[in-house]
Coordinates of C-alpha atoms and ligand atoms in Angstrom, one line a residue:
M1 CA -9.3 -4.9 33.0
S2 CA -12.9 -5.6 31.9
P3 CA -13.3 -8.5 29.5
D4 CA -13.5 -7.8 25.7
P5 CA -17.0 -7.3 24.4
E6 CA -18.5 -10.0 22.3
P7 CA -17.0 -9.7 18.7
P8 CA -19.4 -8.6 16.0
P9 CA -20.9 -11.6 14.1
G10 CA -18.4 -13.3 11.7
I11 CA -15.3 -11.7 13.3
D12 CA -12.7 -14.3 14.0
V13 CA -10.8 -13.5 17.3
S14 CA -9.0 -16.8 17.5
R15 CA -6.1 -15.3 15.4
P16 CA -4.6 -11.8 15.5
A17 CA -5.5 -9.5 12.7
A18 CA -3.4 -6.7 11.2
A19 CA -6.1 -4.0 11.5
R20 CA -6.7 -4.7 15.1
I21 CA -3.1 -5.1 16.1
Y22 CA -2.4 -1.7 14.4
D23 CA -5.4 -0.2 16.2
H24 CA -4.0 -1.5 19.6
L25 CA -0.5 -0.1 18.8
L26 CA -2.0 3.3 18.1
G27 CA -3.9 3.2 21.5
G28 CA -7.3 2.3 19.9
S29 CA -10.0 0.2 21.5
H30 CA -11.2 -2.0 18.5
N31 CA -9.0 -5.0 19.3
Y32 CA -9.1 -8.2 21.3
A33 CA -6.9 -10.1 23.7
V34 CA -5.4 -12.2 20.9
D35 CA -4.2 -9.0 19.1
R36 CA -2.8 -7.4 22.3
Q37 CA -1.0 -10.6 23.3
F38 CA 0.5 -10.8 19.8
A39 CA 1.6 -7.1 20.0
A40 CA 2.9 -7.5 23.6
R41 CA 5.1 -10.6 22.7
F42 CA 6.6 -8.7 19.9
E43 CA 7.1 -5.5 21.8
E44 CA 8.8 -7.4 24.6
E45 CA 11.3 -9.0 22.2
W46 CA 11.6 -6.1 19.7
P47 CA 10.9 -2.8 21.5
G48 CA 9.7 -0.1 19.2
I49 CA 7.0 -1.8 17.2
A50 CA 4.4 0.6 18.5
Q51 CA 6.7 3.4 17.5
N52 CA 6.6 2.1 13.9
A53 CA 2.8 2.3 13.9
R54 CA 3.0 5.9 15.2
I55 CA 5.6 6.8 12.5
N56 CA 3.3 5.4 9.8
R57 CA 0.2 7.1 11.1
S58 CA 1.8 10.5 11.4
W59 CA 3.1 10.2 7.9
V60 CA -0.4 9.5 6.6
Q61 CA -1.6 12.7 8.2
R62 CA 1.3 14.8 6.9
V63 CA 0.8 13.5 3.3
V64 CA -3.0 14.0 3.4
R65 CA -2.6 17.6 4.6
L66 CA 0.1 18.3 2.0
I67 CA -2.0 16.9 -0.9
A68 CA -5.2 18.6 0.2
A69 CA -3.2 21.9 0.4
E70 CA -2.2 21.2 -3.2
G71 CA -5.9 21.4 -4.1
I72 CA -6.8 17.7 -4.4
D73 CA -10.2 17.2 -3.0
Q74 CA -10.8 13.5 -3.6
F75 CA -9.1 10.7 -1.6
L76 CA -9.2 6.9 -2.1
D77 CA -7.7 5.3 1.0
I78 CA -7.2 1.6 0.6
G79 CA -6.4 -0.5 3.6
S80 CA -7.8 2.3 5.6
G81 CA -7.7 0.4 8.9
L82 CA -9.9 0.9 11.9
P83 CA -11.0 4.5 12.7
T84 CA -8.5 6.3 14.8
A85 CA -8.2 10.0 15.8
Q86 CA -7.6 12.1 12.8
N87 CA -8.8 9.8 10.0
V88 CA -8.1 10.8 6.4
H89 CA -11.4 12.6 6.0
Q90 CA -10.9 14.6 9.2
V91 CA -7.4 15.7 8.1
A92 CA -8.4 16.5 4.5
Q93 CA -11.6 18.2 5.6
A94 CA -9.8 20.5 8.0
I95 CA -8.1 21.9 4.9
N96 CA -11.1 21.6 2.5
P97 CA -14.4 20.9 4.2
N98 CA -15.8 19.6 0.9
A99 CA -13.0 17.0 0.4
K100 CA -14.4 13.6 -0.4
V101 CA -12.9 10.4 0.9
M102 CA -13.6 6.8 -0.1
Y103 CA -12.3 4.2 2.4
V104 CA -11.7 0.6 1.5
D105 CA -10.5 -2.3 3.6
N106 CA -10.9 -6.0 3.3
D107 CA -11.2 -6.8 7.0
P108 CA -14.8 -7.3 8.1
I109 CA -13.9 -5.8 11.5
V110 CA -13.3 -2.5 9.8
L111 CA -16.7 -2.7 8.3
A112 CA -18.2 -3.6 11.7
H113 CA -16.6 -0.8 13.6
G114 CA -15.7 1.6 10.8
R115 CA -18.7 2.3 8.8
A116 CA -20.5 4.4 11.4
L117 CA -17.3 6.3 12.2
L118 CA -15.8 6.7 8.8
E119 CA -18.9 7.5 6.8
G120 CA -20.2 11.0 6.7
P121 CA -21.6 13.6 4.3
H122 CA -18.4 13.5 2.2
S123 CA -16.9 10.1 3.1
A124 CA -17.9 6.5 2.3
Y125 CA -16.6 3.0 3.2
E126 CA -16.6 -0.2 1.2
Q127 CA -15.3 -3.6 1.9
A128 CA -13.0 -5.0 -0.8
S129 CA -9.4 -6.1 -1.5
V130 CA -6.9 -3.8 -2.9
Q131 CA -6.1 -6.5 -5.5
D132 CA -9.6 -6.2 -7.0
H133 CA -9.0 -3.0 -8.8
E134 CA -12.1 -3.3 -10.9
V135 CA -14.3 -3.7 -7.9
V136 CA -12.6 -0.9 -6.0
L137 CA -12.7 1.5 -8.9
A138 CA -16.4 0.8 -9.5
Q139 CA -17.2 1.5 -5.9
A140 CA -15.0 4.6 -5.9
S141 CA -16.7 6.0 -8.9
Q142 CA -20.0 6.0 -7.0
H143 CA -18.4 8.6 -4.6
L144 CA -15.6 10.2 -6.5
D145 CA -15.2 11.8 -9.9
L146 CA -12.4 9.7 -11.4
S147 CA -12.2 11.9 -14.4
Q148 CA -10.5 14.4 -12.0
P149 CA -7.3 14.0 -10.0
I150 CA -7.5 12.0 -6.8
A151 CA -5.0 11.1 -4.0
F152 CA -4.6 7.4 -3.9
V153 CA -3.4 6.4 -0.4
L154 CA -1.9 3.0 0.1
S155 CA -0.4 3.2 3.6
A156 CA 0.9 0.1 5.2
V157 CA -1.4 -2.1 3.1
L158 CA 0.7 -3.4 0.1
H159 CA 2.9 -5.5 2.4
Y160 CA -0.2 -7.6 3.2
V161 CA -0.5 -8.6 -0.4
A162 CA 1.6 -11.4 -2.0
E163 CA 1.5 -9.8 -5.4
E164 CA 4.3 -7.4 -6.4
P165 CA 3.2 -3.9 -5.6
A166 CA 4.2 -2.0 -8.8
P167 CA 2.0 -4.0 -11.3
L168 CA -0.8 -3.8 -8.8
V169 CA -0.6 0.0 -8.4
A170 CA -0.2 0.4 -12.1
R171 CA -3.6 -1.2 -12.7
Y172 CA -5.1 1.6 -10.7
L173 CA -2.9 4.4 -12.1
H174 CA -4.0 3.5 -15.6
H175 CA -7.5 4.6 -14.7
L176 CA -6.6 7.7 -12.7
A177 CA -6.6 11.2 -14.1
P178 CA -3.3 13.1 -14.7
G179 CA -2.5 15.1 -11.6
S180 CA -3.5 12.2 -9.3
Y181 CA -1.1 11.4 -6.5
V182 CA -0.2 7.9 -5.1
A183 CA 1.1 7.8 -1.6
V184 CA 2.6 4.5 -0.3
T185 CA 4.3 3.1 2.9
H186 CA 5.7 -0.3 2.9
V187 CA 8.0 -2.4 5.2
I188 CA 11.3 -3.3 3.6
T189 CA 13.9 -6.1 4.0
E190 CA 17.1 -4.0 4.0
D191 CA 18.9 -3.2 7.3
V192 CA 16.5 -5.2 9.5
D193 CA 17.8 -7.8 12.0
P194 CA 17.4 -11.1 10.2
A195 CA 16.1 -12.6 13.6
F196 CA 13.3 -10.0 13.5
T197 CA 12.4 -10.9 9.9
R198 CA 12.4 -14.6 10.7
Q199 CA 10.1 -14.1 13.7
L200 CA 7.7 -11.9 11.7
A201 CA 7.6 -14.5 8.9
D202 CA 6.9 -17.2 11.4
Q203 CA 4.2 -15.4 13.4
F204 CA 2.8 -13.2 10.8
P205 CA 3.1 -15.0 7.5
D206 CA 0.6 -12.6 5.8
M207 CA 3.1 -9.9 5.9
H208 CA 5.5 -9.4 3.0
P209 CA 8.5 -7.1 3.7
R210 CA 10.2 -6.4 0.3
P211 CA 13.4 -5.0 -1.0
I212 CA 13.3 -1.2 -1.4
A213 CA 13.6 -1.6 -5.2
S214 CA 10.1 -3.2 -5.3
I215 CA 8.7 -0.1 -3.7
Q216 CA 10.7 2.3 -5.9
A217 CA 9.3 0.5 -8.9
I218 CA 5.8 1.7 -8.0
F219 CA 7.0 5.3 -8.8
D220 CA 8.5 4.5 -12.2
G221 CA 7.1 7.1 -14.7
L222 CA 5.7 9.3 -11.9
E223 CA 7.0 12.6 -10.7
V224 CA 8.4 11.7 -7.2
L225 CA 7.9 14.4 -4.5
A226 CA 11.0 15.3 -2.5
P227 CA 12.6 13.8 -0.5
G228 CA 11.9 10.7 -2.6
V229 CA 11.4 7.2 -1.4
V230 CA 12.9 7.3 2.1
D231 CA 12.2 6.0 5.6
A232 CA 8.8 7.3 6.6
Q233 CA 10.1 9.2 9.7
L234 CA 12.5 11.1 7.3
W235 CA 9.8 12.1 4.8
R236 CA 9.2 15.8 5.6
P237 CA 9.3 15.1 9.3
E238 CA 7.5 17.5 11.8
E239 CA 8.7 15.7 14.9
N240 CA 11.6 13.4 15.8
L241 CA 10.2 9.9 16.1
P242 CA 12.9 7.2 16.6
I243 CA 12.4 4.1 14.4
G244 CA 11.5 0.7 15.7
P245 CA 13.0 -2.6 14.6
Q246 CA 11.2 -2.7 11.2
R247 CA 12.2 -0.2 8.5
L248 CA 9.2 1.4 6.8
I249 CA 9.6 3.2 3.6
A250 CA 7.5 6.0 2.2
G251 CA 7.0 7.7 -1.1
V252 CA 4.6 10.0 -3.0
G253 CA 4.3 10.2 -6.7
R254 CA 2.3 12.3 -9.1
K255 CA 0.9 11.2 -12.4
A256 CA 1.9 13.7 -15.1
Ligands
LIG1 C1 -1.4 -1.5 9.3 S1 -3.1 -1.1 8.8 C2 -2.9 0.4 8.0 C3 -4.0 1.4 8.2 C4 -3.9 2.8 7.6 N1 -3.8 2.6 6.1 C5 -2.7 3.5 8.1 O1 -1.7 3.5 7.4 O2 -2.8 4.1 9.2 C6 -3.3 -2.2 7.4 C7 -4.7 -2.3 6.9 O3 -4.7 -3.0 5.6 C8 -5.8 -3.8 5.5 N2 -5.6 -4.8 4.5 C9 -4.8 -5.9 4.5 N3 -4.8 -6.6 3.3 C10 -5.7 -5.9 2.5 C11 -6.2 -6.1 1.2 N4 -5.8 -7.1 0.5 N5 -7.1 -5.2 0.7 C12 -7.5 -4.1 1.5 N6 -7.1 -3.9 2.8 C13 -6.2 -4.8 3.3 C14 -5.9 -4.4 6.9 O4 -7.2 -5.0 7.2 C15 -5.6 -3.2 7.8 O5 -6.7 -2.5 8.1

Protein backbone atom coordinates (compact mmCIF):
# COMPACT_ATOMS: atom_id res chain seq x y z
CA MET A 1 0.00 0.00 0.00
CA SER A 2 1.37 3.46 -0.85
CA PRO A 3 2.18 5.72 2.11
CA ASP A 4 -0.36 8.28 3.28
CA PRO A 5 -0.08 11.69 1.66
CA GLU A 6 1.28 14.54 3.77
CA PRO A 7 -1.63 15.75 5.96
CA PRO A 8 -2.91 19.26 5.30
CA PRO A 9 -1.30 21.93 7.50
CA GLY A 10 -2.55 21.88 11.10
CA ILE A 11 -3.99 18.34 10.90
CA ASP A 12 -2.84 16.16 13.82
CA VAL A 13 -2.31 12.60 12.64
CA SER A 14 -0.65 11.44 15.84
CA ARG A 15 -4.10 10.59 17.31
CA PRO A 16 -7.11 8.95 15.67
CA ALA A 17 -9.98 11.30 14.81
CA ALA A 18 -13.72 10.48 14.71
CA ALA A 19 -14.34 11.93 11.25
CA ARG A 20 -11.41 10.02 9.73
CA ILE A 21 -12.19 6.71 11.46
CA TYR A 22 -15.79 6.93 10.26
CA ASP A 23 -14.57 7.77 6.76
CA HIS A 24 -12.35 4.68 6.84
CA LEU A 25 -15.19 2.47 8.11
CA LEU A 26 -17.33 3.65 5.20
CA GLY A 27 -14.55 2.85 2.73
CA GLY A 28 -13.41 6.46 2.20
CA SER A 29 -9.90 7.69 1.52
CA HIS A 30 -9.59 10.75 3.81
CA ASN A 31 -7.92 8.91 6.69
CA TYR A 32 -4.45 8.08 8.01
CA ALA A 33 -2.63 5.04 9.39
CA VAL A 34 -3.45 6.02 12.97
CA ASP A 35 -7.18 5.97 12.17
CA ARG A 36 -7.04 2.68 10.27
CA GLN A 37 -5.00 1.02 13.03
CA PHE A 38 -7.48 2.20 15.66
CA ALA A 39 -10.39 0.86 13.59
CA ALA A 40 -8.58 -2.43 12.85
CA ARG A 41 -7.85 -3.07 16.54
CA PHE A 42 -11.49 -2.51 17.39
CA GLU A 43 -12.84 -4.54 14.49
CA GLU A 44 -10.60 -7.45 15.44
CA GLU A 45 -11.87 -7.51 19.00
CA TRP A 46 -15.41 -6.37 18.29
CA PRO A 47 -16.44 -7.48 14.81
CA GLY A 48 -19.17 -5.32 13.30
CA ILE A 49 -17.95 -1.81 14.06
CA ALA A 50 -17.88 -0.99 10.36
CA GLN A 51 -21.41 -2.32 10.13
CA ASN A 52 -22.53 0.31 12.65
CA ALA A 53 -21.06 3.02 10.44
CA ARG A 54 -22.95 1.69 7.42
CA ILE A 55 -26.20 1.44 9.42
CA ASN A 56 -25.79 5.05 10.48
CA ARG A 57 -24.99 6.36 7.03
CA SER A 58 -27.82 4.48 5.40
CA TRP A 59 -30.21 5.94 8.01
CA VAL A 60 -29.07 9.50 7.20
CA GLN A 61 -29.82 8.92 3.55
CA ARG A 62 -33.28 7.44 4.24
CA VAL A 63 -34.20 10.32 6.53
CA VAL A 64 -33.00 13.02 4.16
CA ARG A 65 -34.97 11.46 1.30
CA LEU A 66 -38.08 11.24 3.48
CA ILE A 67 -37.88 14.82 4.74
CA ALA A 68 -37.10 16.20 1.27
CA ALA A 69 -40.11 14.29 -0.05
CA GLU A 70 -42.19 16.04 2.66
CA GLY A 71 -41.29 19.31 0.95
CA ILE A 72 -38.50 20.54 3.21
CA ASP A 73 -35.89 22.22 1.04
CA GLN A 74 -33.36 23.43 3.64
CA PHE A 75 -30.98 21.20 5.61
CA LEU A 76 -28.59 22.03 8.42
CA ASP A 77 -26.26 19.04 8.87
CA ILE A 78 -24.00 19.42 11.93
CA GLY A 79 -21.17 16.97 12.41
CA SER A 80 -21.42 16.35 8.70
CA GLY A 81 -18.21 14.32 8.57
CA LEU A 82 -15.96 13.92 5.59
CA PRO A 83 -17.58 13.77 2.19
CA THR A 84 -18.71 10.27 1.24
CA ALA A 85 -20.77 9.01 -1.64
CA GLN A 86 -24.32 10.34 -1.42
CA ASN A 87 -23.82 13.30 0.89
CA VAL A 88 -26.87 15.09 2.25
CA HIS A 89 -26.97 17.65 -0.58
CA GLN A 90 -26.80 14.94 -3.23
CA VAL A 91 -29.58 12.93 -1.60
CA ALA A 92 -31.81 15.98 -1.03
CA GLN A 93 -31.13 17.48 -4.45
CA ALA A 94 -32.00 14.18 -6.15
CA ILE A 95 -35.52 14.90 -4.87
CA ASN A 96 -35.48 18.69 -5.09
CA PRO A 97 -32.62 20.15 -7.18
CA ASN A 98 -33.07 23.49 -5.39
CA ALA A 99 -32.69 22.04 -1.87
CA LYS A 100 -30.11 24.02 0.13
CA VAL A 101 -27.70 22.38 2.55
CA MET A 102 -25.49 23.94 5.17
CA TYR A 103 -22.79 21.62 6.52
CA VAL A 104 -21.00 22.22 9.83
CA ASP A 105 -18.23 20.19 11.47
CA ASN A 106 -15.62 21.13 14.05
CA ASP A 107 -12.79 18.98 12.69
CA PRO A 108 -10.34 20.93 10.52
CA ILE A 109 -9.79 17.81 8.38
CA VAL A 110 -13.36 18.15 7.17
CA LEU A 111 -12.67 21.74 6.23
CA ALA A 112 -9.44 20.71 4.49
CA HIS A 113 -11.01 17.92 2.42
CA GLY A 114 -14.64 18.78 2.58
CA ARG A 115 -15.05 22.30 1.40
CA ALA A 116 -14.33 21.60 -2.25
CA LEU A 117 -16.51 18.50 -2.31
CA LEU A 118 -19.39 19.61 -0.13
CA GLU A 119 -19.81 23.14 -1.41
CA GLY A 120 -21.84 23.81 -4.51
CA PRO A 121 -24.44 26.18 -5.90
CA HIS A 122 -26.87 25.23 -3.13
CA SER A 123 -24.56 23.92 -0.42
CA ALA A 124 -22.10 25.53 1.95
CA TYR A 125 -19.67 24.39 4.63
CA GLU A 126 -18.54 26.13 7.83
CA GLN A 127 -16.29 25.00 10.66
CA ALA A 128 -17.87 25.31 14.12
CA SER A 129 -18.88 23.26 17.11
CA VAL A 130 -22.45 22.09 17.56
CA GLN A 131 -22.24 23.51 21.07
CA ASP A 132 -21.92 27.06 19.74
CA HIS A 133 -25.50 27.47 18.60
CA GLU A 134 -25.23 31.23 18.17
CA VAL A 135 -22.23 30.89 15.86
CA VAL A 136 -23.82 28.04 13.90
CA LEU A 137 -27.18 29.76 13.53
CA ALA A 138 -25.51 33.00 12.41
CA GLN A 139 -23.56 31.04 9.78
CA ALA A 140 -26.65 29.07 8.78
CA SER A 141 -28.69 32.23 8.31
CA GLN A 142 -26.23 33.30 5.59
CA HIS A 143 -27.29 30.30 3.50
CA LEU A 144 -30.73 29.25 4.77
CA ASP A 145 -33.95 31.13 5.50
CA LEU A 146 -34.46 30.28 9.16
CA SER A 147 -37.90 31.86 9.17
CA GLN A 148 -38.96 28.81 7.13
CA PRO A 149 -38.85 25.14 8.23
CA ILE A 150 -35.56 23.31 7.96
CA ALA A 151 -34.32 19.80 8.62
CA PHE A 152 -31.79 19.84 11.43
CA VAL A 153 -29.60 16.74 11.05
CA LEU A 154 -27.51 15.62 14.03
CA SER A 155 -26.34 12.21 12.98
CA ALA A 156 -23.76 10.50 15.17
CA VAL A 157 -22.44 13.79 16.50
CA LEU A 158 -24.08 14.44 19.87
CA HIS A 159 -22.24 11.51 21.47
CA TYR A 160 -19.00 13.45 20.89
CA VAL A 161 -20.22 16.23 23.16
CA ALA A 162 -20.00 16.06 26.96
CA GLU A 163 -23.10 18.25 27.39
CA GLU A 164 -26.49 16.50 27.68
CA PRO A 165 -28.10 16.49 24.23
CA ALA A 166 -31.66 17.62 25.06
CA PRO A 167 -30.82 21.12 26.34
CA LEU A 168 -28.27 21.55 23.56
CA VAL A 169 -30.80 20.71 20.84
CA ALA A 170 -33.45 22.84 22.58
CA ARG A 171 -31.22 25.92 22.13
CA TYR A 172 -31.49 25.41 18.36
CA LEU A 173 -35.14 24.37 18.26
CA HIS A 174 -36.06 27.60 19.99
CA HIS A 175 -34.87 29.47 16.87
CA LEU A 176 -36.26 27.10 14.23
CA ALA A 177 -39.55 27.67 12.44
CA PRO A 178 -42.58 25.45 13.16
CA GLY A 179 -42.60 22.54 10.75
CA SER A 180 -38.83 22.04 11.18
CA TYR A 181 -37.53 18.52 11.68
CA VAL A 182 -34.75 17.32 13.96
CA ALA A 183 -33.10 14.00 13.08
CA VAL A 184 -30.73 12.36 15.54
CA THR A 185 -28.65 9.21 15.91
CA HIS A 186 -26.71 8.52 19.08
CA VAL A 187 -24.90 5.56 20.64
CA ILE A 188 -26.50 4.24 23.82
CA THR A 189 -25.43 2.39 26.93
CA GLU A 190 -28.20 -0.22 27.24
CA ASP A 191 -27.65 -3.81 26.06
CA VAL A 192 -24.01 -3.26 25.15
CA ASP A 193 -21.27 -5.60 26.41
CA PRO A 194 -19.70 -3.75 29.38
CA ALA A 195 -16.25 -4.84 28.20
CA PHE A 196 -16.91 -3.04 24.90
CA THR A 197 -18.06 0.08 26.75
CA ARG A 198 -14.93 0.01 28.95
CA GLN A 199 -12.65 -0.35 25.97
CA LEU A 200 -14.40 2.46 24.11
CA ALA A 201 -14.09 4.74 27.14
CA ASP A 202 -10.44 3.84 27.51
CA GLN A 203 -9.43 4.24 23.88
CA PHE A 204 -11.89 6.87 22.76
CA PRO A 205 -12.65 9.06 25.78
CA ASP A 206 -14.24 11.74 23.59
CA MET A 207 -17.23 9.49 22.98
CA HIS A 208 -20.20 9.63 25.37
CA PRO A 209 -22.67 6.76 24.96
CA ARG A 210 -25.81 7.67 26.95
CA PRO A 211 -28.91 5.99 28.36
CA ILE A 212 -31.73 5.92 25.82
CA ALA A 213 -33.77 8.27 28.06
CA SER A 214 -31.25 11.06 27.34
CA ILE A 215 -31.94 10.71 23.62
CA GLN A 216 -35.71 10.38 24.05
CA ALA A 217 -35.64 13.65 26.02
CA ILE A 218 -34.53 15.50 22.86
CA PHE A 219 -37.97 14.81 21.39
CA ASP A 220 -40.05 16.01 24.34
CA GLY A 221 -42.65 18.42 22.97
CA LEU A 222 -42.05 17.35 19.35
CA GLU A 223 -44.23 15.21 17.13
CA VAL A 224 -42.17 12.02 16.87
CA LEU A 225 -42.29 10.22 13.53
CA ALA A 226 -43.05 6.49 13.52
CA PRO A 227 -41.54 4.14 14.52
CA GLY A 228 -40.27 6.40 17.34
CA VAL A 229 -36.83 6.41 18.91
CA VAL A 230 -35.52 2.97 17.97
CA ASP A 231 -32.34 1.23 16.82
CA ALA A 232 -31.27 2.90 13.59
CA GLN A 233 -31.43 -0.31 11.55
CA LEU A 234 -35.08 -0.68 12.59
CA TRP A 235 -36.06 2.87 11.63
CA ARG A 236 -38.01 2.36 8.39
CA PRO A 237 -35.40 -0.10 7.09
CA GLU A 238 -34.90 -0.64 3.38
CA GLU A 239 -32.38 -3.44 3.78
CA ASN A 240 -31.46 -5.92 6.47
CA LEU A 241 -28.22 -4.70 8.09
CA PRO A 242 -27.15 -6.71 11.15
CA ILE A 243 -26.06 -4.52 14.09
CA GLY A 244 -22.48 -4.40 15.36
CA PRO A 245 -21.37 -4.37 19.01
CA GLN A 246 -22.58 -0.84 19.77
CA ARG A 247 -26.29 0.05 19.81
CA LEU A 248 -27.12 3.17 17.85
CA ILE A 249 -30.50 4.79 18.38
CA ALA A 250 -32.34 6.98 15.87
CA GLY A 251 -35.27 9.35 16.03
CA VAL A 252 -36.94 12.10 14.02
CA GLY A 253 -39.16 14.80 15.50
CA ARG A 254 -41.16 17.66 14.03
CA LYS A 255 -41.70 21.01 15.72
CA ALA A 256 -45.42 21.78 15.73
C1 LIG B 1 -19.30 9.69 13.04
S1 LIG B 1 -19.14 11.19 12.17
C2 LIG B 1 -20.80 11.39 11.56
C3 LIG B 1 -20.84 11.94 10.15
C4 LIG B 1 -22.24 12.14 9.57
N1 LIG B 1 -23.04 13.02 10.39
C5 LIG B 1 -22.98 10.83 9.44
O1 LIG B 1 -23.78 10.51 10.30
O2 LIG B 1 -22.74 10.09 8.47
C6 LIG B 1 -19.11 12.37 13.51
C7 LIG B 1 -18.72 13.76 13.08
O3 LIG B 1 -19.00 14.67 14.14
C8 LIG B 1 -17.97 15.64 14.16
N2 LIG B 1 -17.97 16.30 15.48
C9 LIG B 1 -17.54 15.81 16.66
N3 LIG B 1 -17.71 16.72 17.64
C10 LIG B 1 -18.28 17.81 17.05
C11 LIG B 1 -18.70 19.08 17.54
N4 LIG B 1 -18.56 19.42 18.84
N5 LIG B 1 -19.22 19.96 16.66
C12 LIG B 1 -19.37 19.64 15.34
N6 LIG B 1 -18.98 18.45 14.83
C13 LIG B 1 -18.44 17.54 15.68
C14 LIG B 1 -16.71 14.84 13.87
O4 LIG B 1 -15.66 15.67 13.43
C15 LIG B 1 -17.22 13.91 12.79
O5 LIG B 1 -17.04 14.45 11.51
